[in-house]
mmCIF file of N, CA and C in Angstrom:
data_model
loop_
_atom_site.group_PDB
_atom_site.id
_atom_site.type_symbol
_atom_site.label_atom_id
_atom_site.label_comp_id
_atom_site.label_asym_id
_atom_site.label_seq_id
_atom_site.Cartn_x
_atom_site.Cartn_y
_atom_site.Cartn_z
ATOM 1 N N MET A 1 17.473 14.855 7.834
ATOM 2 C CA MET A 1 16.124 13.628 8.672
ATOM 3 C C MET A 1 17.125 12.361 7.930
ATOM 4 N N SER A 2 17.178 11.535 8.891
ATOM 5 C CA SER A 2 17.518 10.183 8.246
ATOM 6 C C SER A 2 16.555 9.307 7.175
ATOM 7 N N SER A 3 17.630 8.687 7.331
ATOM 8 C CA SER A 3 16.103 7.989 5.691
ATOM 9 C C SER A 3 16.203 6.631 6.255
ATOM 10 N N PRO A 4 14.149 5.564 6.032
ATOM 11 C CA PRO A 4 14.247 4.646 6.645
ATOM 12 C C PRO A 4 15.821 3.844 6.737
ATOM 13 N N THR A 5 16.403 3.262 5.680
ATOM 14 C CA THR A 5 17.521 2.249 5.339
ATOM 15 C C THR A 5 18.664 2.839 6.638
ATOM 16 N N THR A 6 18.297 4.096 7.128
ATOM 17 C CA THR A 6 19.685 5.052 8.405
ATOM 18 C C THR A 6 19.798 3.445 9.767
ATOM 19 N N SER A 7 20.372 3.307 9.137
ATOM 20 C CA SER A 7 21.133 2.057 10.719
ATOM 21 C C SER A 7 20.879 2.497 12.397
ATOM 22 N N ALA A 8 20.265 2.304 13.165
ATOM 23 C CA ALA A 8 20.221 2.768 14.237
ATOM 24 C C ALA A 8 21.204 2.524 14.893
ATOM 25 N N ALA A 9 22.361 2.655 14.956
ATOM 26 C CA ALA A 9 23.751 2.823 15.343
ATOM 27 C C ALA A 9 24.098 3.731 14.318
ATOM 28 N N ALA A 10 24.108 4.571 13.689
ATOM 29 C CA ALA A 10 23.819 6.137 13.019
ATOM 30 C C ALA A 10 23.428 6.749 13.839
ATOM 31 N N ARG A 11 21.763 6.687 13.867
ATOM 32 C CA ARG A 11 20.567 7.276 14.647
ATOM 33 C C ARG A 11 21.125 7.385 15.728
ATOM 34 N N THR A 12 21.817 6.841 16.324
ATOM 35 C CA THR A 12 22.314 7.004 17.855
ATOM 36 C C THR A 12 23.486 7.835 18.274
ATOM 37 N N SER A 13 24.184 8.436 17.200
ATOM 38 C CA SER A 13 25.444 9.065 17.650
ATOM 39 C C SER A 13 25.742 10.022 16.570
ATOM 40 N N GLY A 14 26.237 10.892 16.886
ATOM 41 C CA GLY A 14 26.534 11.984 17.055
ATOM 42 C C GLY A 14 25.772 13.066 17.277
ATOM 43 N N PRO A 15 25.889 14.455 17.111
ATOM 44 C CA PRO A 15 25.280 15.455 17.744
ATOM 45 C C PRO A 15 23.625 15.854 17.292
ATOM 46 N N HIS A 16 22.955 15.064 16.551
ATOM 47 C CA HIS A 16 21.814 15.336 16.317
ATOM 48 C C HIS A 16 21.110 13.920 16.466
ATOM 49 N N ALA A 17 22.174 13.060 17.590
ATOM 50 C CA ALA A 17 21.442 11.934 18.501
ATOM 51 C C ALA A 17 20.684 11.608 18.111
ATOM 52 N N GLU A 18 19.234 10.307 17.547
ATOM 53 C CA GLU A 18 17.553 9.708 18.045
ATOM 54 C C GLU A 18 17.364 9.284 18.918
ATOM 55 N N SER A 19 16.908 9.198 20.347
ATOM 56 C CA SER A 19 16.646 7.880 20.828
ATOM 57 C C SER A 19 16.194 6.611 19.873
ATOM 58 N N THR A 20 16.347 5.471 20.181
ATOM 59 C CA THR A 20 15.856 3.874 19.594
ATOM 60 C C THR A 20 14.697 4.063 20.740
ATOM 61 N N HIS A 21 14.763 4.872 21.824
ATOM 62 C CA HIS A 21 14.328 3.743 23.118
ATOM 63 C C HIS A 21 12.586 3.815 22.784
ATOM 64 N N ARG A 22 11.973 2.724 23.656
ATOM 65 C CA ARG A 22 10.345 2.946 23.079
ATOM 66 C C ARG A 22 10.002 2.241 24.525
ATOM 67 N N THR A 23 9.351 3.224 25.061
ATOM 68 C CA THR A 23 8.052 3.376 25.576
ATOM 69 C C THR A 23 7.536 1.987 25.333
ATOM 70 N N PRO A 24 7.044 1.123 26.614
ATOM 71 C CA PRO A 24 5.685 -0.114 26.437
ATOM 72 C C PRO A 24 5.194 0.720 26.823
ATOM 73 N N LEU A 25 3.750 -0.286 25.383
ATOM 74 C CA LEU A 25 1.812 0.588 26.537
ATOM 75 C C LEU A 25 1.907 -0.358 27.058
ATOM 76 N N LEU A 26 1.143 0.429 27.899
ATOM 77 C CA LEU A 26 0.169 -0.233 29.645
ATOM 78 C C LEU A 26 -1.119 -0.650 28.305
ATOM 79 N N ASP A 27 -1.289 -1.299 29.372
ATOM 80 C CA ASP A 27 -2.968 -2.668 29.618
ATOM 81 C C ASP A 27 -3.661 -1.144 28.883
ATOM 82 N N GLY A 28 -4.233 -1.698 27.773
ATOM 83 C CA GLY A 28 -5.526 -1.326 27.198
ATOM 84 C C GLY A 28 -4.829 0.174 26.110
ATOM 85 N N GLN A 29 -3.965 0.578 26.739
ATOM 86 C CA GLN A 29 -3.309 1.353 25.174
ATOM 87 C C GLN A 29 -3.933 0.923 23.862
ATOM 88 N N THR A 30 -3.516 1.877 22.608
ATOM 89 C CA THR A 30 -2.915 0.928 21.171
ATOM 90 C C THR A 30 -2.148 2.325 21.147
ATOM 91 N N PRO A 31 -1.184 1.305 20.214
ATOM 92 C CA PRO A 31 -0.440 1.961 19.857
ATOM 93 C C PRO A 31 -0.676 2.823 18.741
ATOM 94 N N PRO A 32 0.136 4.368 18.296
ATOM 95 C CA PRO A 32 -0.061 5.332 17.230
ATOM 96 C C PRO A 32 -0.855 4.992 16.248
ATOM 97 N N ALA A 33 -1.800 5.785 15.643
ATOM 98 C CA ALA A 33 -2.086 4.807 14.310
ATOM 99 C C ALA A 33 -0.443 5.799 13.280
ATOM 100 N N ALA A 34 -0.821 4.693 12.360
ATOM 101 C CA ALA A 34 0.329 5.506 10.903
ATOM 102 C C ALA A 34 0.151 6.129 10.398
ATOM 103 N N ALA A 35 1.244 6.637 9.092
ATOM 104 C CA ALA A 35 0.015 7.432 8.459
ATOM 105 C C ALA A 35 -0.565 6.271 7.322
ATOM 106 N N PRO A 36 -1.397 7.196 6.700
ATOM 107 C CA PRO A 36 -2.550 6.044 5.470
ATOM 108 C C PRO A 36 -1.021 5.732 4.564
ATOM 109 N N VAL A 37 -1.421 4.915 3.933
ATOM 110 C CA VAL A 37 -0.579 4.564 2.330
ATOM 111 C C VAL A 37 -1.512 4.787 2.320
ATOM 112 N N MET A 38 -0.896 5.247 0.817
ATOM 113 C CA MET A 38 -1.410 5.857 -0.629
ATOM 114 C C MET A 38 -0.117 5.609 -1.376
ATOM 115 N N PHE A 39 -1.179 5.531 -3.013
ATOM 116 C CA PHE A 39 -0.497 4.498 -3.743
ATOM 117 C C PHE A 39 -1.123 5.544 -5.641
ATOM 118 N N ARG A 40 0.101 5.462 -6.177
ATOM 119 C CA ARG A 40 -0.497 6.352 -7.467
ATOM 120 C C ARG A 40 -1.257 5.579 -8.491
ATOM 121 N N ALA A 41 -1.548 6.331 -9.312
ATOM 122 C CA ALA A 41 -2.384 5.386 -9.622
ATOM 123 C C ALA A 41 -2.677 6.439 -11.145
ATOM 124 N N GLY A 42 -3.661 6.269 -12.045
ATOM 125 C CA GLY A 42 -3.733 6.634 -13.381
ATOM 126 C C GLY A 42 -5.037 5.756 -13.867
ATOM 127 N N CYS A 43 -5.892 6.955 -14.371
ATOM 128 C CA CYS A 43 -6.831 6.589 -15.243
ATOM 129 C C CYS A 43 -6.916 6.709 -16.729
ATOM 130 N N SER A 44 -7.386 5.216 -17.111
ATOM 131 C CA SER A 44 -7.395 5.079 -19.027
ATOM 132 C C SER A 44 -8.181 5.802 -19.368
ATOM 133 N N ASP A 45 -9.224 6.017 -18.625
ATOM 134 C CA ASP A 45 -10.047 7.359 -19.329
ATOM 135 C C ASP A 45 -10.096 9.034 -20.076
ATOM 136 N N CYS A 46 -9.477 8.750 -18.751
ATOM 137 C CA CYS A 46 -8.972 10.454 -18.563
ATOM 138 C C CYS A 46 -7.497 10.872 -18.496
ATOM 139 N N ARG A 47 -6.749 9.903 -18.638
ATOM 140 C CA ARG A 47 -5.543 10.459 -18.243
ATOM 141 C C ARG A 47 -5.906 11.311 -16.561
ATOM 142 N N GLY A 48 -6.053 11.362 -16.067
ATOM 143 C CA GLY A 48 -6.028 11.763 -14.366
ATOM 144 C C GLY A 48 -4.916 11.029 -14.256
ATOM 145 N N ARG A 49 -4.294 11.569 -13.426
ATOM 146 C CA ARG A 49 -3.170 10.532 -12.307
ATOM 147 C C ARG A 49 -3.191 11.780 -11.253
ATOM 148 N N PHE A 50 -3.794 10.937 -10.811
ATOM 149 C CA PHE A 50 -3.948 11.140 -8.392
ATOM 150 C C PHE A 50 -2.895 9.711 -8.036
ATOM 151 N N GLU A 51 -3.766 10.217 -6.580
ATOM 152 C CA GLU A 51 -3.079 9.256 -5.232
ATOM 153 C C GLU A 51 -4.308 8.410 -4.497
ATOM 154 N N LEU A 52 -4.115 7.336 -4.010
ATOM 155 C CA LEU A 52 -5.874 6.622 -3.812
ATOM 156 C C LEU A 52 -5.016 5.946 -2.584
ATOM 157 N N ALA A 53 -5.921 6.451 -1.514
ATOM 158 C CA ALA A 53 -5.787 5.468 -0.247
ATOM 159 C C ALA A 53 -5.838 3.641 -0.759
ATOM 160 N N ALA A 54 -5.904 3.358 0.580
ATOM 161 C CA ALA A 54 -5.294 1.912 0.815
ATOM 162 C C ALA A 54 -7.143 0.978 -0.007
ATOM 163 N N GLY A 55 -7.996 1.864 1.080
ATOM 164 C CA GLY A 55 -9.528 1.601 0.632
ATOM 165 C C GLY A 55 -9.976 1.491 -0.217
ATOM 166 N N ALA A 56 -9.941 2.732 -1.588
ATOM 167 C CA ALA A 56 -10.529 2.892 -2.833
ATOM 168 C C ALA A 56 -9.639 2.031 -3.986
ATOM 169 N N LEU A 57 -8.684 1.468 -3.381
ATOM 170 C CA LEU A 57 -8.921 -0.080 -4.436
ATOM 171 C C LEU A 57 -8.640 -1.185 -3.918
ATOM 172 N N ARG A 58 -9.202 -2.117 -4.543
ATOM 173 C CA ARG A 58 -9.325 -3.846 -4.471
ATOM 174 C C ARG A 58 -8.473 -3.922 -5.351
ATOM 175 N N LEU A 59 -7.490 -5.337 -5.046
ATOM 176 C CA LEU A 59 -7.501 -6.368 -6.261
ATOM 177 C C LEU A 59 -8.054 -7.740 -6.139
ATOM 178 N N VAL A 60 -8.260 -8.442 -7.146
ATOM 179 C CA VAL A 60 -8.983 -9.339 -6.748
ATOM 180 C C VAL A 60 -7.867 -10.896 -7.635
ATOM 181 N N LEU A 61 -7.041 -11.636 -6.496
ATOM 182 C CA LEU A 61 -5.887 -12.454 -6.823
ATOM 183 C C LEU A 61 -7.264 -13.893 -7.951
ATOM 184 N N GLY A 62 -6.569 -13.628 -8.989
ATOM 185 C CA GLY A 62 -7.470 -14.439 -9.978
ATOM 186 C C GLY A 62 -5.995 -15.854 -10.319
ATOM 187 N N ALA A 63 -6.322 -16.920 -10.662
ATOM 188 C CA ALA A 63 -5.225 -17.993 -10.698
ATOM 189 C C ALA A 63 -4.682 -18.391 -11.977
ATOM 190 N N SER A 64 -4.516 -16.877 -12.699
ATOM 191 C CA SER A 64 -2.827 -17.026 -13.458
ATOM 192 C C SER A 64 -3.014 -15.780 -13.585
ATOM 193 N N SER A 65 -2.131 -14.795 -14.062
ATOM 194 C CA SER A 65 -1.709 -13.489 -14.120
ATOM 195 C C SER A 65 -3.081 -12.547 -15.285
ATOM 196 N N ARG A 66 -3.798 -13.459 -15.901
ATOM 197 C CA ARG A 66 -4.431 -13.101 -17.134
ATOM 198 C C ARG A 66 -6.292 -12.791 -16.163
ATOM 199 N N THR A 67 -6.244 -13.344 -14.956
ATOM 200 C CA THR A 67 -7.378 -12.910 -14.185
ATOM 201 C C THR A 67 -6.769 -12.079 -12.688
ATOM 202 N N THR A 68 -5.665 -11.591 -12.606
ATOM 203 C CA THR A 68 -5.197 -11.045 -11.733
ATOM 204 C C THR A 68 -4.995 -9.155 -11.780
ATOM 205 N N PHE A 69 -5.689 -8.544 -10.943
ATOM 206 C CA PHE A 69 -6.066 -7.459 -11.189
ATOM 207 C C PHE A 69 -6.383 -6.864 -10.200
ATOM 208 N N TYR A 70 -6.418 -5.045 -10.001
ATOM 209 C CA TYR A 70 -6.440 -4.188 -9.268
ATOM 210 C C TYR A 70 -7.529 -3.957 -9.640
ATOM 211 N N SER A 71 -8.785 -2.799 -9.210
ATOM 212 C CA SER A 71 -9.097 -2.142 -9.566
ATOM 213 C C SER A 71 -9.715 -0.890 -8.626
ATOM 214 N N PHE A 72 -10.464 0.057 -9.736
ATOM 215 C CA PHE A 72 -11.222 2.126 -8.554
ATOM 216 C C PHE A 72 -11.725 3.162 -9.246
ATOM 217 N N THR A 73 -12.031 3.402 -9.418
ATOM 218 C CA THR A 73 -13.318 4.300 -9.085
ATOM 219 C C THR A 73 -12.168 5.795 -9.137
ATOM 220 N N CYS A 74 -12.409 5.689 -10.472
ATOM 221 C CA CYS A 74 -11.417 7.223 -11.358
ATOM 222 C C CYS A 74 -12.041 8.486 -10.256
ATOM 223 N N PRO A 75 -10.850 9.028 -9.138
ATOM 224 C CA PRO A 75 -11.577 10.684 -8.637
ATOM 225 C C PRO A 75 -12.261 11.425 -9.892
ATOM 226 N N ASP A 76 -11.851 11.756 -10.677
ATOM 227 C CA ASP A 76 -12.101 12.815 -11.233
ATOM 228 C C ASP A 76 -12.896 12.789 -12.397
ATOM 229 N N CYS A 77 -13.327 11.324 -13.163
ATOM 230 C CA CYS A 77 -14.044 11.860 -14.064
ATOM 231 C C CYS A 77 -15.218 10.705 -13.620
ATOM 232 N N GLY A 78 -14.888 9.889 -12.318
ATOM 233 C CA GLY A 78 -15.418 8.537 -12.283
ATOM 234 C C GLY A 78 -16.255 6.913 -12.744
ATOM 235 N N ALA A 79 -15.296 7.137 -13.795
ATOM 236 C CA ALA A 79 -14.574 6.337 -14.481
ATOM 237 C C ALA A 79 -14.520 4.512 -13.665
ATOM 238 N N ALA A 80 -15.259 2.727 -13.478
ATOM 239 C CA ALA A 80 -14.374 2.127 -12.913
ATOM 240 C C ALA A 80 -12.956 2.199 -13.795
ATOM 241 N N VAL A 81 -11.856 1.692 -13.211
ATOM 242 C CA VAL A 81 -10.622 1.545 -13.916
ATOM 243 C C VAL A 81 -10.229 -0.187 -13.526
ATOM 244 N N ARG A 82 -9.702 -0.942 -14.045
ATOM 245 C CA ARG A 82 -9.047 -2.432 -13.477
ATOM 246 C C ARG A 82 -7.913 -2.261 -14.781
ATOM 247 N N LYS A 83 -7.056 -2.756 -14.043
ATOM 248 C CA LYS A 83 -5.846 -2.652 -14.300
ATOM 249 C C LYS A 83 -5.615 -4.181 -14.026
ATOM 250 N N PRO A 84 -3.927 -4.927 -14.668
ATOM 251 C CA PRO A 84 -3.393 -6.072 -14.174
ATOM 252 C C PRO A 84 -2.268 -5.584 -13.457
ATOM 253 N N ALA A 85 -2.426 -6.460 -12.890
ATOM 254 C CA ALA A 85 -1.478 -6.760 -11.256
ATOM 255 C C ALA A 85 -0.425 -7.730 -11.246
ATOM 256 N N GLY A 86 0.711 -7.391 -11.359
ATOM 257 C CA GLY A 86 1.655 -7.968 -11.480
ATOM 258 C C GLY A 86 2.291 -9.250 -10.033
ATOM 259 N N GLU A 87 3.312 -10.145 -10.172
ATOM 260 C CA GLU A 87 3.603 -9.888 -8.681
ATOM 261 C C GLU A 87 3.966 -9.203 -8.020
ATOM 262 N N ARG A 88 4.521 -8.115 -7.858
ATOM 263 C CA ARG A 88 5.334 -6.908 -7.934
ATOM 264 C C ARG A 88 3.660 -5.969 -7.023
ATOM 265 N N ILE A 89 3.424 -5.379 -7.867
ATOM 266 C CA ILE A 89 1.716 -5.273 -8.243
ATOM 267 C C ILE A 89 1.164 -5.385 -5.976
ATOM 268 N N VAL A 90 0.727 -6.805 -6.774
ATOM 269 C CA VAL A 90 0.259 -7.779 -5.748
ATOM 270 C C VAL A 90 0.888 -7.870 -3.822
ATOM 271 N N GLU A 91 2.162 -7.836 -4.308
ATOM 272 C CA GLU A 91 3.000 -7.670 -2.754
ATOM 273 C C GLU A 91 3.024 -6.535 -2.505
ATOM 274 N N LEU A 92 2.709 -4.939 -3.233
ATOM 275 C CA LEU A 92 2.977 -3.515 -2.666
ATOM 276 C C LEU A 92 1.456 -3.066 -2.370
ATOM 277 N N LEU A 93 0.481 -3.454 -3.260
ATOM 278 C CA LEU A 93 -1.160 -3.622 -2.647
ATOM 279 C C LEU A 93 -0.764 -3.985 -0.900
ATOM 280 N N THR A 94 -1.439 -5.728 -1.006
ATOM 281 C CA THR A 94 -1.761 -6.359 0.068
ATOM 282 C C THR A 94 -0.322 -5.972 1.117
ATOM 283 N N GLY A 95 0.500 -5.395 0.863
ATOM 284 C CA GLY A 95 1.638 -4.820 2.012
ATOM 285 C C GLY A 95 0.524 -3.503 2.463
ATOM 286 N N GLY A 96 0.240 -2.854 1.608
ATOM 287 C CA GLY A 96 -0.327 -1.258 1.690
ATOM 288 C C GLY A 96 -1.685 -1.493 2.547
ATOM 289 N N GLY A 97 -1.930 -2.547 2.373
ATOM 290 C CA GLY A 97 -3.461 -2.791 3.367
ATOM 291 C C GLY A 97 -4.710 -2.938 2.002
ATOM 292 N N VAL A 98 -4.809 -3.120 1.145
ATOM 293 C CA VAL A 98 -5.657 -2.998 -0.320
ATOM 294 C C VAL A 98 -6.385 -4.180 0.384
ATOM 295 N N ARG A 99 -7.754 -4.486 0.229
ATOM 296 C CA ARG A 99 -8.397 -4.943 0.488
ATOM 297 C C ARG A 99 -8.533 -6.586 -0.398
ATOM 298 N N THR A 100 -8.469 -7.725 -0.684
ATOM 299 C CA THR A 100 -8.047 -8.549 -1.249
ATOM 300 C C THR A 100 -9.008 -9.472 -1.535
ATOM 301 N N LEU A 101 -9.187 -9.716 -3.002
ATOM 302 C CA LEU A 101 -10.459 -11.029 -3.517
ATOM 303 C C LEU A 101 -10.046 -12.341 -3.939
ATOM 304 N N ARG A 102 -9.685 -13.120 -3.151
ATOM 305 C CA ARG A 102 -8.992 -14.465 -3.960
ATOM 306 C C ARG A 102 -9.696 -15.261 -4.595
ATOM 307 N N LEU A 103 -10.148 -15.695 -5.826
ATOM 308 C CA LEU A 103 -10.865 -16.419 -7.157
ATOM 309 C C LEU A 103 -10.668 -17.595 -6.487
ATOM 310 N N HIS A 104 -9.720 -18.310 -6.304
ATOM 311 C CA HIS A 104 -9.007 -19.099 -6.330
ATOM 312 C C HIS A 104 -8.025 -19.911 -5.180
ATOM 313 N N ARG A 105 -7.984 -20.887 -4.993
ATOM 314 C CA ARG A 105 -7.197 -21.763 -4.061
ATOM 315 C C ARG A 105 -6.360 -21.784 -4.536
ATOM 316 N N PRO A 106 -5.459 -21.483 -3.661
ATOM 317 C CA PRO A 106 -3.607 -21.814 -3.965
ATOM 318 C C PRO A 106 -3.825 -22.870 -3.692
#
């Protein structure tokens, strides 16, 4: 299995060559659905560890780092969990399709 960082040239040479040719979509066709993005999270109440789909998380972008956070409901104990979201977390969550609420104007 090739890693995501493998170059196209490496994938198209050797005994296990993989085609990089893509068939164009016809009118009305949609591209195949991508696998859902999952995020690892933990509950601060019950200490449970689990994976959540993007739809189970909410990202709130505040005017400062103190008011920027993500939240979810713990699937194990039902607690409402709120955690701070730094720049890298914001980048990952928005890139993974997590719904975002902006509390301030950029």
